[in-house]
Coordinates of C-alpha atoms in Angstrom, one line a residue:
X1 CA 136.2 126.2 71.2
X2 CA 135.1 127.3 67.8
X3 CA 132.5 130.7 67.5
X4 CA 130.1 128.5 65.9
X5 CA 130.4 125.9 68.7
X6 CA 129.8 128.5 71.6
X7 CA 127.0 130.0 69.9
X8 CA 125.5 126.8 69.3
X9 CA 121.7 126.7 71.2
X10 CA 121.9 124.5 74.3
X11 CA 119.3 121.7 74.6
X12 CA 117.6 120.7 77.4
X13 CA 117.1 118.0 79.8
X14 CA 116.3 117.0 83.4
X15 CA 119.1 114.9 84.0
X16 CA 122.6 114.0 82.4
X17 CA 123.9 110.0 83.3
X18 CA 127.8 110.3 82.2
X19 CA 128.6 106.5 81.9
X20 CA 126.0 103.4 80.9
X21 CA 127.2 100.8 83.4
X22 CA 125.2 99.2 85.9
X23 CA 125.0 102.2 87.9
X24 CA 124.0 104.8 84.8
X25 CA 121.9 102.2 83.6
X26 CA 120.1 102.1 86.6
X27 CA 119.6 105.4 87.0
X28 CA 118.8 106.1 84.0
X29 CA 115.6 103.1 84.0
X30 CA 114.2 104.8 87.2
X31 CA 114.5 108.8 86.5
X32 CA 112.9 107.1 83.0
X33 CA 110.4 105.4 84.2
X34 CA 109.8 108.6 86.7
X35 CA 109.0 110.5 84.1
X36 CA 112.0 112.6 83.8
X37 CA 113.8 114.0 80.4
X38 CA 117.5 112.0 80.6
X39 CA 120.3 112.0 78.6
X40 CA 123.0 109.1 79.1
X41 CA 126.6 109.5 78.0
X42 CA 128.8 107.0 77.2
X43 CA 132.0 106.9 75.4
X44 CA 131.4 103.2 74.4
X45 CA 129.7 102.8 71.0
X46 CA 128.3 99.3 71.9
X47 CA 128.0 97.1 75.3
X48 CA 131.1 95.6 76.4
X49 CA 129.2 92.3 76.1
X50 CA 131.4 90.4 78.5
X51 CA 131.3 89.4 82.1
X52 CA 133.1 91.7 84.6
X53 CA 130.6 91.6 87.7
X54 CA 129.6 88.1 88.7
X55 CA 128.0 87.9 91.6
X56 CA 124.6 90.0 93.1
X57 CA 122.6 89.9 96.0
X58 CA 118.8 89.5 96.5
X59 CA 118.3 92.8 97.2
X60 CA 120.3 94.0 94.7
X61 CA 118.1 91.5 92.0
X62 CA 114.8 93.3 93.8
X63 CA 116.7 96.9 92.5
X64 CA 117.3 95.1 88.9
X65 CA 113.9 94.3 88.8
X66 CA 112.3 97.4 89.2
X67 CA 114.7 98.7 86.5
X68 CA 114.8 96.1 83.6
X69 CA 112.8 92.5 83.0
X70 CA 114.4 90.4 85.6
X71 CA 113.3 87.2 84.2
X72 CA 116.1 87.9 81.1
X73 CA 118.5 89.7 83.7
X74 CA 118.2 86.3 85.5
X75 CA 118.2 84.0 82.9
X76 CA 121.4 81.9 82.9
X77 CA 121.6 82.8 86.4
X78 CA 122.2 80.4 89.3
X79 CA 122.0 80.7 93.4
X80 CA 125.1 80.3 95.7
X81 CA 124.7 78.2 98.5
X82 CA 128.2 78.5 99.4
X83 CA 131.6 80.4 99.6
X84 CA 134.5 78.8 100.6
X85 CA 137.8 80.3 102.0
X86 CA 140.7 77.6 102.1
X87 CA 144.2 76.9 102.8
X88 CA 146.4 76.0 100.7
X89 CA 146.0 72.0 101.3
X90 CA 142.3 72.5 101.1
X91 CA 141.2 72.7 104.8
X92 CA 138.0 75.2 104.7
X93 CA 138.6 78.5 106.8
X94 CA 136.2 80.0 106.0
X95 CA 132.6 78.8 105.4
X96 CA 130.0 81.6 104.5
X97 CA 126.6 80.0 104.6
X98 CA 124.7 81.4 101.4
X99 CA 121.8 79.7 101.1
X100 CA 118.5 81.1 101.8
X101 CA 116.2 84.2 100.5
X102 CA 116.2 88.3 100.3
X103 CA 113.7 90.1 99.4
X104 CA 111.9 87.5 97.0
X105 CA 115.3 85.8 95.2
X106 CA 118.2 84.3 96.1
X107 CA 120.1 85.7 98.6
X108 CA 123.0 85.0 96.4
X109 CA 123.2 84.2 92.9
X110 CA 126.3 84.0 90.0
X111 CA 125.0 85.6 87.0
X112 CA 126.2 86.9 83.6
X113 CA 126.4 90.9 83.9
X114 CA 125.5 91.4 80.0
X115 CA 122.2 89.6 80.6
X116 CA 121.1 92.1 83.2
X117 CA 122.4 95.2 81.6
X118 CA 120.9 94.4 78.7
X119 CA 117.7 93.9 80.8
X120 CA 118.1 97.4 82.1
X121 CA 118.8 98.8 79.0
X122 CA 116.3 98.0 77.2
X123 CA 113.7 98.8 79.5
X124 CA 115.6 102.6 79.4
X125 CA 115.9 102.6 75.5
X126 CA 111.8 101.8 75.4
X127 CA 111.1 105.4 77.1
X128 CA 111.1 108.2 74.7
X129 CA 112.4 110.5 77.1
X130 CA 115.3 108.8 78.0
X131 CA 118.4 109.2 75.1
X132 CA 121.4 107.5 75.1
X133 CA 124.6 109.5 73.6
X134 CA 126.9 106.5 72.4
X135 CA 130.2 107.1 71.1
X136 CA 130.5 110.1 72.7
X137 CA 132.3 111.6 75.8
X138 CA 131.8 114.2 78.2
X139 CA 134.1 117.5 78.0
X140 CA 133.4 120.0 80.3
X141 CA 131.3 120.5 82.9
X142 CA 130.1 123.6 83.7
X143 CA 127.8 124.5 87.1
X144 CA 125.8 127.5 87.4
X145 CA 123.5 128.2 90.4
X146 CA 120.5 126.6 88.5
X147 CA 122.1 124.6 85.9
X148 CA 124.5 122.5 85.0
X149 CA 126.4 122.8 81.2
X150 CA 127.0 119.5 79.9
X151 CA 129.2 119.8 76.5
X152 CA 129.9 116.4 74.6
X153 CA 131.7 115.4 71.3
X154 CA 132.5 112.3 69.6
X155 CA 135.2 110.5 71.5
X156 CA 138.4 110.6 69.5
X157 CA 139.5 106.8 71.0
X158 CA 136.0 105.1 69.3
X159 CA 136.5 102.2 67.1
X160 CA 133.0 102.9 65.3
X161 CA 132.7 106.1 63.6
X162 CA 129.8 108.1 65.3
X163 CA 128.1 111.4 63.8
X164 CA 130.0 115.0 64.0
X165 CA 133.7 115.2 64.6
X166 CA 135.5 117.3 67.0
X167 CA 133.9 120.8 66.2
X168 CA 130.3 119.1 66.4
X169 CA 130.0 119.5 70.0
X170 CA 126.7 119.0 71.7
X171 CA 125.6 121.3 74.7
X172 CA 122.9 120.5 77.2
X173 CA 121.6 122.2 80.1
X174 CA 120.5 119.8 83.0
X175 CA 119.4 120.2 86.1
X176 CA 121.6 117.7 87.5
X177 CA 124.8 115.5 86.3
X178 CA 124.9 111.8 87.5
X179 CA 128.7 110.7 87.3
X180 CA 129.0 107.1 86.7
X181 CA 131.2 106.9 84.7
X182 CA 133.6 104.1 86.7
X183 CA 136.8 104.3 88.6
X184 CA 139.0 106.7 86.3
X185 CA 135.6 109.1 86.2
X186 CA 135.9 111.9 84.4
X187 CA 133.3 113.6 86.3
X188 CA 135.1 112.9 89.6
X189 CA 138.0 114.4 88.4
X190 CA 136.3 117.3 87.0
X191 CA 135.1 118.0 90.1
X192 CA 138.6 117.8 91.6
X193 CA 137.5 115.6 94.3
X194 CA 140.3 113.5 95.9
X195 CA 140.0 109.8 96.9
X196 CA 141.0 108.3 100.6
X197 CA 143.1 105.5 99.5
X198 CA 143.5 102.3 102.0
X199 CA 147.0 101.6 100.5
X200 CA 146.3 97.9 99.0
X201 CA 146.7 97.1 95.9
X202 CA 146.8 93.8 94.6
X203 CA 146.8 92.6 90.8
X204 CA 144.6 89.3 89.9
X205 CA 144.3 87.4 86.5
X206 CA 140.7 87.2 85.5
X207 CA 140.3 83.9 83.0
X208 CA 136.5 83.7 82.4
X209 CA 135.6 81.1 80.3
X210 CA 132.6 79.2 78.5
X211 CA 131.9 75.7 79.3
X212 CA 132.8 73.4 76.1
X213 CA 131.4 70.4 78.5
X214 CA 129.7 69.8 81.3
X215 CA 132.4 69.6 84.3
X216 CA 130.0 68.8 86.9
X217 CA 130.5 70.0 90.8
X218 CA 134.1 70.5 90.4
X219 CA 134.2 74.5 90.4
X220 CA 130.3 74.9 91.1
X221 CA 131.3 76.5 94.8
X222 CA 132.9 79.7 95.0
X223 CA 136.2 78.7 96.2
X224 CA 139.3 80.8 97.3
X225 CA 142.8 79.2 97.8
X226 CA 144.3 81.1 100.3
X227 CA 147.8 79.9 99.3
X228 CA 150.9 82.0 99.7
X229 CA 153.1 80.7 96.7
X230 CA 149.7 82.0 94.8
X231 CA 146.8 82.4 96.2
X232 CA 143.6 81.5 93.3
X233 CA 140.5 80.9 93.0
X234 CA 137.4 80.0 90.8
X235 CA 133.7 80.7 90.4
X236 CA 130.5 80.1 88.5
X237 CA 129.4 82.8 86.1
X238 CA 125.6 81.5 85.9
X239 CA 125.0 78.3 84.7
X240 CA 127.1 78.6 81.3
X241 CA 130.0 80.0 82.6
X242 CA 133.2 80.0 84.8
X243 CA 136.2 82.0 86.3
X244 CA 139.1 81.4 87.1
X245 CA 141.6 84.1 89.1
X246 CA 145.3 84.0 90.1
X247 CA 147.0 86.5 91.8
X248 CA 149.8 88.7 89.6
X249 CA 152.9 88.7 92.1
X250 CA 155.0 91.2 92.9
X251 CA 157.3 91.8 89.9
X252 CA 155.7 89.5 87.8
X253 CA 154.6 91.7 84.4
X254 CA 150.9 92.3 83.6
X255 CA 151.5 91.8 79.8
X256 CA 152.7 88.4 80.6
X257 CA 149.8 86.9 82.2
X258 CA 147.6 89.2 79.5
X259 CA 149.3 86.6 76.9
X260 CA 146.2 83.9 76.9
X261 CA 148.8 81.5 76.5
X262 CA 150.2 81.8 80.3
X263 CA 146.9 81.8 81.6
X264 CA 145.9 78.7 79.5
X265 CA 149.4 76.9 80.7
X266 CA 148.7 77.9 84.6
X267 CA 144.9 76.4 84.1
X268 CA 146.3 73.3 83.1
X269 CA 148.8 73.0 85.3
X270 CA 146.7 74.3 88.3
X271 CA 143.3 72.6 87.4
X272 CA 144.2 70.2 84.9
X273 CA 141.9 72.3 82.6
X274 CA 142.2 72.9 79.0
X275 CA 140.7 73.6 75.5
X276 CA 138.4 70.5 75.6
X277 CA 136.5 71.4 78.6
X278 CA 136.4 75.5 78.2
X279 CA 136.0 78.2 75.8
X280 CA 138.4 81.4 76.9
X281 CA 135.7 84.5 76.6
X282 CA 138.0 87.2 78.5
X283 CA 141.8 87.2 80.2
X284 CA 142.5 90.5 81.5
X285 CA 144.7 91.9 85.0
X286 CA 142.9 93.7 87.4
X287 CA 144.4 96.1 89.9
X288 CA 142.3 96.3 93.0
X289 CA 142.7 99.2 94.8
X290 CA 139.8 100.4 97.7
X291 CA 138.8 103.8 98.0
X292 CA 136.3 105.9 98.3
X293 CA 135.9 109.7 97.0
X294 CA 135.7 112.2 99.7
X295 CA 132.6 114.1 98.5
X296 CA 130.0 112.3 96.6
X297 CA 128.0 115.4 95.6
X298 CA 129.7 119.2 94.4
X299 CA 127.0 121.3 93.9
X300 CA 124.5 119.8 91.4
X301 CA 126.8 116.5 90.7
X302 CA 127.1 113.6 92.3
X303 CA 128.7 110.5 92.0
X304 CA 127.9 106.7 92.4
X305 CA 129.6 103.0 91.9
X306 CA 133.0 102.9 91.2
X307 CA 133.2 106.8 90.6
X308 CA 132.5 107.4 94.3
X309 CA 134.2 104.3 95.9
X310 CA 136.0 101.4 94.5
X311 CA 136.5 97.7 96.6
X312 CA 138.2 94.6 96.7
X313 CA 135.7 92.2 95.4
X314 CA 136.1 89.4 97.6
X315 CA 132.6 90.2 99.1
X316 CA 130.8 90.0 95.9
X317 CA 129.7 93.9 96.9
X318 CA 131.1 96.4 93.9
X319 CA 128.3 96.0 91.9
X320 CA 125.6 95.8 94.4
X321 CA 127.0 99.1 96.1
X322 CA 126.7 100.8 92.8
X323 CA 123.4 99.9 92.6
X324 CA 122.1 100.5 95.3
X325 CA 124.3 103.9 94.9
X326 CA 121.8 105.1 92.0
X327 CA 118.3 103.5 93.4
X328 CA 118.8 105.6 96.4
X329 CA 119.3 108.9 94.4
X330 CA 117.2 108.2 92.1
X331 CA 113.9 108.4 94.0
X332 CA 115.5 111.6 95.8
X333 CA 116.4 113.2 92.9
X334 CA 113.0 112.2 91.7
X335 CA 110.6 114.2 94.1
X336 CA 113.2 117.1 94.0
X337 CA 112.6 117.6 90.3
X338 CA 109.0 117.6 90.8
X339 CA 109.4 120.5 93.3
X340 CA 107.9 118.5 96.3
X341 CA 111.2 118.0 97.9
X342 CA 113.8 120.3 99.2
X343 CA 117.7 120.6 97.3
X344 CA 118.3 119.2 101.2
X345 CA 117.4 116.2 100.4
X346 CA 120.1 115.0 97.8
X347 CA 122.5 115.7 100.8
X348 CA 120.8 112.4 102.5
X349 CA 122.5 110.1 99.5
X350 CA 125.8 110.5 100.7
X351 CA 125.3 110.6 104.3
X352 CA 123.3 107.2 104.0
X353 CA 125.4 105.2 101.5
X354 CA 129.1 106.0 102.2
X355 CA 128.5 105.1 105.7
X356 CA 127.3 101.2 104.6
X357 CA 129.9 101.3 101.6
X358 CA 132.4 102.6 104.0
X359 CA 132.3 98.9 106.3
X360 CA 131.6 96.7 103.2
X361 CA 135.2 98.1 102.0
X362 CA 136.7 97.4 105.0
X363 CA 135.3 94.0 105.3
X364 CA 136.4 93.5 101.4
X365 CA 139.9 94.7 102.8
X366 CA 139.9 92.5 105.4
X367 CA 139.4 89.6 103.3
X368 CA 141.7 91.0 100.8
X369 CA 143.9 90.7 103.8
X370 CA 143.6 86.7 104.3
X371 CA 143.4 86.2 100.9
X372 CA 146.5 87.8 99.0
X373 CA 149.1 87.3 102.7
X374 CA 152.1 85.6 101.1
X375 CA 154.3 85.9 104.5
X376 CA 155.0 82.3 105.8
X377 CA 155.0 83.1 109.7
X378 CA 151.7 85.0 109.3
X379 CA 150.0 82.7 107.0
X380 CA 150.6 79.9 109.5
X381 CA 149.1 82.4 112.3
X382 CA 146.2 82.5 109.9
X383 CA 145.2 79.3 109.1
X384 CA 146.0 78.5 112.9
X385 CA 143.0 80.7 114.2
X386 CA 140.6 80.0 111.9
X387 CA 140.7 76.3 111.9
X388 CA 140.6 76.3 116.0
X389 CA 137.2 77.8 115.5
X390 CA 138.3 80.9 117.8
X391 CA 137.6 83.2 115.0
X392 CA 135.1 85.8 115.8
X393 CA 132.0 86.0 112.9
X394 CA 132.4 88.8 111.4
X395 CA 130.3 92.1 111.6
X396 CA 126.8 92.0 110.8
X397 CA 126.0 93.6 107.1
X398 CA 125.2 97.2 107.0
X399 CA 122.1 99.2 107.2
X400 CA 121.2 102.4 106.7
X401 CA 120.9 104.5 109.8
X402 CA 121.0 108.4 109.1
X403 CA 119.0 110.2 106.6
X404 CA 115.6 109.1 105.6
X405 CA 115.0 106.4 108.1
X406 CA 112.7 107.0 111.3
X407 CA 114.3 107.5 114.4
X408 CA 112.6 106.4 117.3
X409 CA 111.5 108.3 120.7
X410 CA 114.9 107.2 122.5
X411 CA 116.8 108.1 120.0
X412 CA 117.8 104.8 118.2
X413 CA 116.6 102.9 115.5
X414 CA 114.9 99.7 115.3
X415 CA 116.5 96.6 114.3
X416 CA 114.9 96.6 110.9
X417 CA 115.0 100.8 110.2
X418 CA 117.1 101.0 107.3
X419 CA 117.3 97.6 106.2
X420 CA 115.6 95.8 103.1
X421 CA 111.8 94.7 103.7
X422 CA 111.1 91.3 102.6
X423 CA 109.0 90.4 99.8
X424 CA 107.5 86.9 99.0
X425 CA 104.7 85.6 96.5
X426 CA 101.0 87.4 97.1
X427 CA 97.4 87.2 95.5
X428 CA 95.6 90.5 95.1
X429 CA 92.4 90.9 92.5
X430 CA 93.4 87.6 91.0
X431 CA 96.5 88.4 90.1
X432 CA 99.6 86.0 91.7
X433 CA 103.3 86.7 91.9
X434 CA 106.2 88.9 93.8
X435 CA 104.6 91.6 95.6
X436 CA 106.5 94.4 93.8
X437 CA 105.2 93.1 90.9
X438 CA 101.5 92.6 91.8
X439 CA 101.2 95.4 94.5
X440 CA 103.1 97.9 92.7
X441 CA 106.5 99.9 94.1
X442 CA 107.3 103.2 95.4
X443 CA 106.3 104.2 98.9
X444 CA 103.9 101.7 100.7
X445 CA 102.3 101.0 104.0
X446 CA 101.9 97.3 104.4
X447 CA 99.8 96.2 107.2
X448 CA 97.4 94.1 108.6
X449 CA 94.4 96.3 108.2
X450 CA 93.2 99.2 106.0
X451 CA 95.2 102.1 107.0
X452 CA 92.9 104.7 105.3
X453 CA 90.7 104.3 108.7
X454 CA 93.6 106.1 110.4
X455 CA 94.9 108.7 108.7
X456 CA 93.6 112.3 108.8
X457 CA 93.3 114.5 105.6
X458 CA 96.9 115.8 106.2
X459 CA 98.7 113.0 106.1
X460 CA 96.8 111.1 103.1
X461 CA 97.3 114.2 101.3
X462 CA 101.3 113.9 101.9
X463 CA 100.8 110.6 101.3
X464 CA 99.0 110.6 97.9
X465 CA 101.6 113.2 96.9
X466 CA 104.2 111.5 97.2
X467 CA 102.5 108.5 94.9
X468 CA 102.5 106.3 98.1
X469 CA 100.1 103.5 98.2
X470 CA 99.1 100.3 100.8
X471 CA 98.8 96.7 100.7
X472 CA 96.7 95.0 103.3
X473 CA 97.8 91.3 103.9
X474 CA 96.4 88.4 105.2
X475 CA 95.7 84.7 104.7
X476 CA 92.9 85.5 101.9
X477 CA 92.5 88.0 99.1
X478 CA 88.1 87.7 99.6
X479 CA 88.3 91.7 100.2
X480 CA 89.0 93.2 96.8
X481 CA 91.7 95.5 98.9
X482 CA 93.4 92.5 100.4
X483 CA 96.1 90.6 99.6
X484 CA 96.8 86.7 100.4
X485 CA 100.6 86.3 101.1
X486 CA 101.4 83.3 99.8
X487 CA 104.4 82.6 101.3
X488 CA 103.7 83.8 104.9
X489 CA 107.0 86.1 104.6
X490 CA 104.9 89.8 105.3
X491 CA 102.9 88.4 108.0
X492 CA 105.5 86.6 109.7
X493 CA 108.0 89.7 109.6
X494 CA 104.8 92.3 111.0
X495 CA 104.3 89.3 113.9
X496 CA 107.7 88.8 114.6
X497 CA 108.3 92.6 115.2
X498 CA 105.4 93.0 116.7
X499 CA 104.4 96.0 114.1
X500 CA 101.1 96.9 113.0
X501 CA 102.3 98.1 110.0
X502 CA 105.2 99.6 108.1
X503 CA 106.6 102.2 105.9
X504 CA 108.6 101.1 102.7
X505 CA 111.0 103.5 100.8
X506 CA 111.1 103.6 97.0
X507 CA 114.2 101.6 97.3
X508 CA 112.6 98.6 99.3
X509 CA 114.4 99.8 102.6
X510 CA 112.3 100.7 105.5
X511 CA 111.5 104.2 107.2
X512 CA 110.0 102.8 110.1
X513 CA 106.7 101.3 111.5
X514 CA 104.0 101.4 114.3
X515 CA 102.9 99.1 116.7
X516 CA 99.3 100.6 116.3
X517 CA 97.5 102.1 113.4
X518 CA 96.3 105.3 115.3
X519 CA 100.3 106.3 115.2
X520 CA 100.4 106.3 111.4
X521 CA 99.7 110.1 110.8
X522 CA 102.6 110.5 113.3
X523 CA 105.0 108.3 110.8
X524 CA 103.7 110.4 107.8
X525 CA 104.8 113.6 109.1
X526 CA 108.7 112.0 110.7
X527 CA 109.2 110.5 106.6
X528 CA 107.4 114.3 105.5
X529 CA 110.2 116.2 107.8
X530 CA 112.6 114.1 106.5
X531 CA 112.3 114.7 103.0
X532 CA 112.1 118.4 103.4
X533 CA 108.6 118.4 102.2
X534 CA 107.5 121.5 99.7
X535 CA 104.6 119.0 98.2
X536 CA 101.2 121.0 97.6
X537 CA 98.9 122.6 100.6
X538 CA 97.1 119.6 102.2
X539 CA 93.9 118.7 101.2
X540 CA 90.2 118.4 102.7
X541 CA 89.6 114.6 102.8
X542 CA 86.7 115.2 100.1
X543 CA 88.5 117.3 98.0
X544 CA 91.7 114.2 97.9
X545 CA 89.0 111.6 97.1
X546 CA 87.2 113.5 94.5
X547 CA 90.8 114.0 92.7
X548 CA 91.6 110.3 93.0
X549 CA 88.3 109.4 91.1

C-alpha cells in the first residue's frame, strides 16, 4: 500500500454490508430505516437482474415487507399449493401440502428474485444514510478493540469502469462488518473461519426460461422426478416464468450442459419443449454443496446467508435462511449501536439461527438424498416405502428456542415461543390492511385489553425505550386504541392458547406471553434480561408521559 494511501483520512460509518444480495440488502433496508450510517459493498456494478432464488415463504414475504414495497416484490408472483416428489413413472412419493397462510401471505409462493431485490433496494437507496459502493470490492479487513478497518478499491474483474483505480483506495472505520457477501465470501475467509462440510455434492442444470405462450397446468406444480437414469425437475418462477433442472452426472462436463444448445436438445426431448413455447433467460450448472461456517461472529464481524451456511435447495429454504439471517441481527445490532444493549447480545444471532438452519440443512440433505440416489437396489427400496404409506412425516419446521425467547417457570418453552406470530387484515383509526402495516412493527404487545393498566413505571419505561408499542384487538375499532381484526387470525391464536396477551420481536417471532395481564411487568423484565439491558434509568410514570407528549 502506497504512502499516500495509508495516510489517507478514514471515513466513518456505523455499519459496513460487504455484498448487496438478499441478505445485504436486507440488512442494509433495516439498519437504514433504523437510523444507522451504512455503507454497502459490492463488487457488482449493476443487479444481476436474473432469477437465482425462486421460491420464499410467508414469513419470509412478512421480512421482505418490512424491508422494501412488497406489493412490487410480489408482483409477478404466485402461491404454491403443491410440491410434488415422484418416481420415475410418475407415481407421487411425496406430497407436501402447500396451501394455506403465514403470517398475512401465502405460505408459499414462486416469485422472481429481481422484483424483490429491487423492492429492497430501492427502499435502501431512498435513505440518505445508507450508501451503496458498487464496483468495488473489499480488501482487508482490519479489527481493532473498538473498530473495524474496512479498505475498498475498484474491483479489477468489473466490466463497467468505476471511479479511482487500484491506488484510490477507500478506508472506513465501522463499528461493525456485515459479511454477506455469498458462498465464496471474502469476509468468511478473511476471518479464517472453516466450514463443516456434509460431503454431498451434486451438480444440477438450471434452464430458467420466459414463457413465449401460455402452456397452461403442465409445469404449474413444483415437480421433482426422482428418476435414477436422471433425476429432473421443473418449477414456476411467478406467473411469467419457468425452470427447468437436470441433474449433471458423474463425469459428464459442466461446459457441456453450459452450451444452451444441450440444454435446449434435453428440453425437447424430455418435455417436448422448445423455442415456440419458451424464451431461454439463464442456463448455468450449480454445484450444491451443504455447509455451514463454524463461527458466524469473530469479534465485530459476522456473517449471514450463504457466507455462514450453504444448502441443498430442495426445501425452497436458502433464501429464506439468509433472510431471516440479517432480520434477526439487524434489530440486535440495532439497540446495541444505540448503547441500550449489551455487545452480549450479538452473541444471541448465532446461537438462535444456526441451530434452525442447522435441521433445515439436514432436511434439504435428506431430500437431496431421495432426490439425486441413482443406485437401482436402493431406489427400488425408496419408492417401495414411500408409496406403502409407511413413511414417517417428517420433522416439524424449526423454531427458535435459545436466546431472546422467554423461557418458562419449568424450564421449557411454549409451543409458540420462538415461532412466527400470525398477522391477518385489521381496522385501527380508519385505516384497513395487514397489521404490520396499520399497527406499525418493532416490539409489540398484542392483547385483548389495554396493557398500559398493568404495567408499572419500570417496565413502560423499558418498554418505551425500546420503541415498543401495543395493539388492542377485538371485533370493533369504536375505541380510538382498538383495533377490529378482520380476519379473526389474532383473536383466534390469543383464544386458542389461552393467552392474554403476547410479546412480538422486531423480527415477527415471539418472546413469550401471559395468561393474565397483571404478569406483564414480569415479561418485560425476562425480554429486558435478555437483551442485556443498558437503556436509560427508569422513569417516574409522569415524567414517561410528559416525554411522550
Amino acid at each position: 500500500m502506497s504512502q499516500s494511501t495509508t495516510s489517507a483520512p478514514a471515513e466513518r460509518r456505523d455499519v459496513a454490508i460487504i455484498g448487496c444480495g438478499p441478505a445485504g440488502l436486507i440488512a442494509a433496508s433495516l439498519l437504514g430505516q433504523a437510523g444507522h450510517q451504512v455503507i454497502v459493498i459490492e463488487r457488482w456494478p449493476e443487479p444481476y437482474g436474473l432469477p437465482r432464488l425462486s421460491h420464499i415463504d410467508g414469513e419470509t414475504a412478512r421480512l421482505v415487507a418490512s424491508a422494501g414495497d412488497i406489493d412490487h416484490a410480489l408482483r409477478d408472483a404466485k402461491a404454491i399449493d403443491t410440491y410434488h416428489y415422484l418416481d420415475d413413472q410418475g407415481n407421487i412419493l411425496i406430497d407436501l401440502d402447500w396451501k394455506g397462510k403465514q403470517c398475512g401471505f401465502p405460505a408459499h409462493i414462486s416469485i422472481f428474485q429481481p422484483e424483490i431485490e429491487d423492492a429492497v433496494y430501492a427502499r435502501a437507496t431512498s435513505l440518505p444514510n445508507v450508501e451503496f459502493l458498487r464496483g468495488w470490492e473489499v480488501s482487508k479487513l482490519e479489527q481493532r478493540d473498538d473498530q473495524v478497518l474496512v479498505v475498498a478499491r475498484p474491483w479489477d474483474g468489473s466490466w463497467k469502469t468505476v471511479s479511482g483505480d487500484g491506488e484510490n483506495l477507500r478506508r472506513i472505520e465501522v463499528d461493525y462488518v456485515i459479511g454477506a457477501d455469498g458462498a465464496n465470501s471474502f469476509t468468511r475467509r478473511a476471518l479464517g473461519v472453516e466450514r463443516h462440510q456434509y460431503g454431498h455434492h451434486e451438480r444440477w442444470l438450471n434452464l430458467d426460461s420466459e414463457y413465449v405462450r401460455d402452456l397452461g397446468d403442465r409445469f404449474a406444480i413444483t415437480s421433482i422426478y426422482c428418476d435414477p437414469a436422471r433425476a429432473h425437475m421443473y418449477m414456476p418462477i411467478g406467473k411469467s416464468r419457468v425452470r427447468f433442472e437436470m441433474r449433471v452426472l458423474p463425469g459428464e462436463e459442466t461446459s457441456y450442459w453450459e452450451d444452451i444448445k444441450n440444454g435446449l436438445a434435453w428440453l425437447r426431448d424430455q418435455h417436448g419443449v422448445g423455442l415456440d413455447e419458451i424464451r431461454p433467460i439463464r442456463n448455468v450448472v450449480y454445484t450444491f454443496d451443504p455447509a455451514i461456517t463454524k463461527s458466524w461472529k469473530e469479534g465485530r464481524i459476522m456473517l449471514v446467508g450463504d457466507a455462514a451456511h450453504t444448502m441443498m435447495p430442495y426445501m425452497g429454504q436458502g433464501a429464506c435462511s439468509a433472510i431471516r439471517d440479517s432480520a434477526n441481527l439487524a434489530w440486535k445490532l440495532d439497540l446495541v449501536l444505540q448503547g441500550k444493549a449489551g455487545p452480549e447480545l450479538l452473541d444471541t444471532y448465532e446461537a438462535e439461527r444456526r441451530p434452525h438452519v442447522t435441521q433445515i440443512t439436514e432436511m434439504s440433505t435428506m431430500l437431496g438424498k431421495v432426490a439425486n440416489e441413482d443406485d437401482p437396489q436402493k431406489v427400488a427400496e425408496r419408492n417401495a416405502l414411500f408409496l406403502s404409506g409407511k413413511m414417517p412425516p417428517p420433522p416439524p419446521f424449526p423454531k427458535v428456542e435459545t436466546g431472546v425467547v422467554r423461557v418458562e417457570a419449568d424450564g421449557g418453552l411454549h409451543a409458540a415461543t420462538g415461532a412466527p406470530t400470525p398477522q391477518g387484515r385489521v381496522r385501527l383509526q380508519g385505516h384497513e390492511g395487514l397489521m404490520d402495516e396499520v399497527a406499525g412493527r418493532g416490539f409489540m404487545i398484542v392483547s385483548h385489553a389495554d396493557p398500559a393498566r398493568y404495567l408499572d413505571p419500570e417496565s413502560l419505561s423499558f418498554f418505551e425505550q425500546i420503541g415498543g408499542h401495543w395493539i388492542i384487538v377485538g371485533d370493533s375499532d369504536a375505541a380510538p386504541d382498538h383495533a377490529a381484526d378482520l380476519d379473526g387470525v389474532q383473536l383466534d391464536f390469543l383464544n386458542t392458547n389461552g393467552f392474554a396477551a403476547y410479546l412480538r420481536r422486531p423480527d415477527f417471532l415471539m418472546y413469550g406471553a401471559v395468561r393474565q395481564l397483571g404478569d406483564l411487568p414480569d415479561l418485560l423484565r425476562d425480554l429486558r434480561d435478555s437483551l442485556y439491558w443498558q437503556g436509560r434509568p427508569t422513569l417516574t410514570r409522569e415524567a414517561m408521559m410528559e416525554a411522550r407528549a
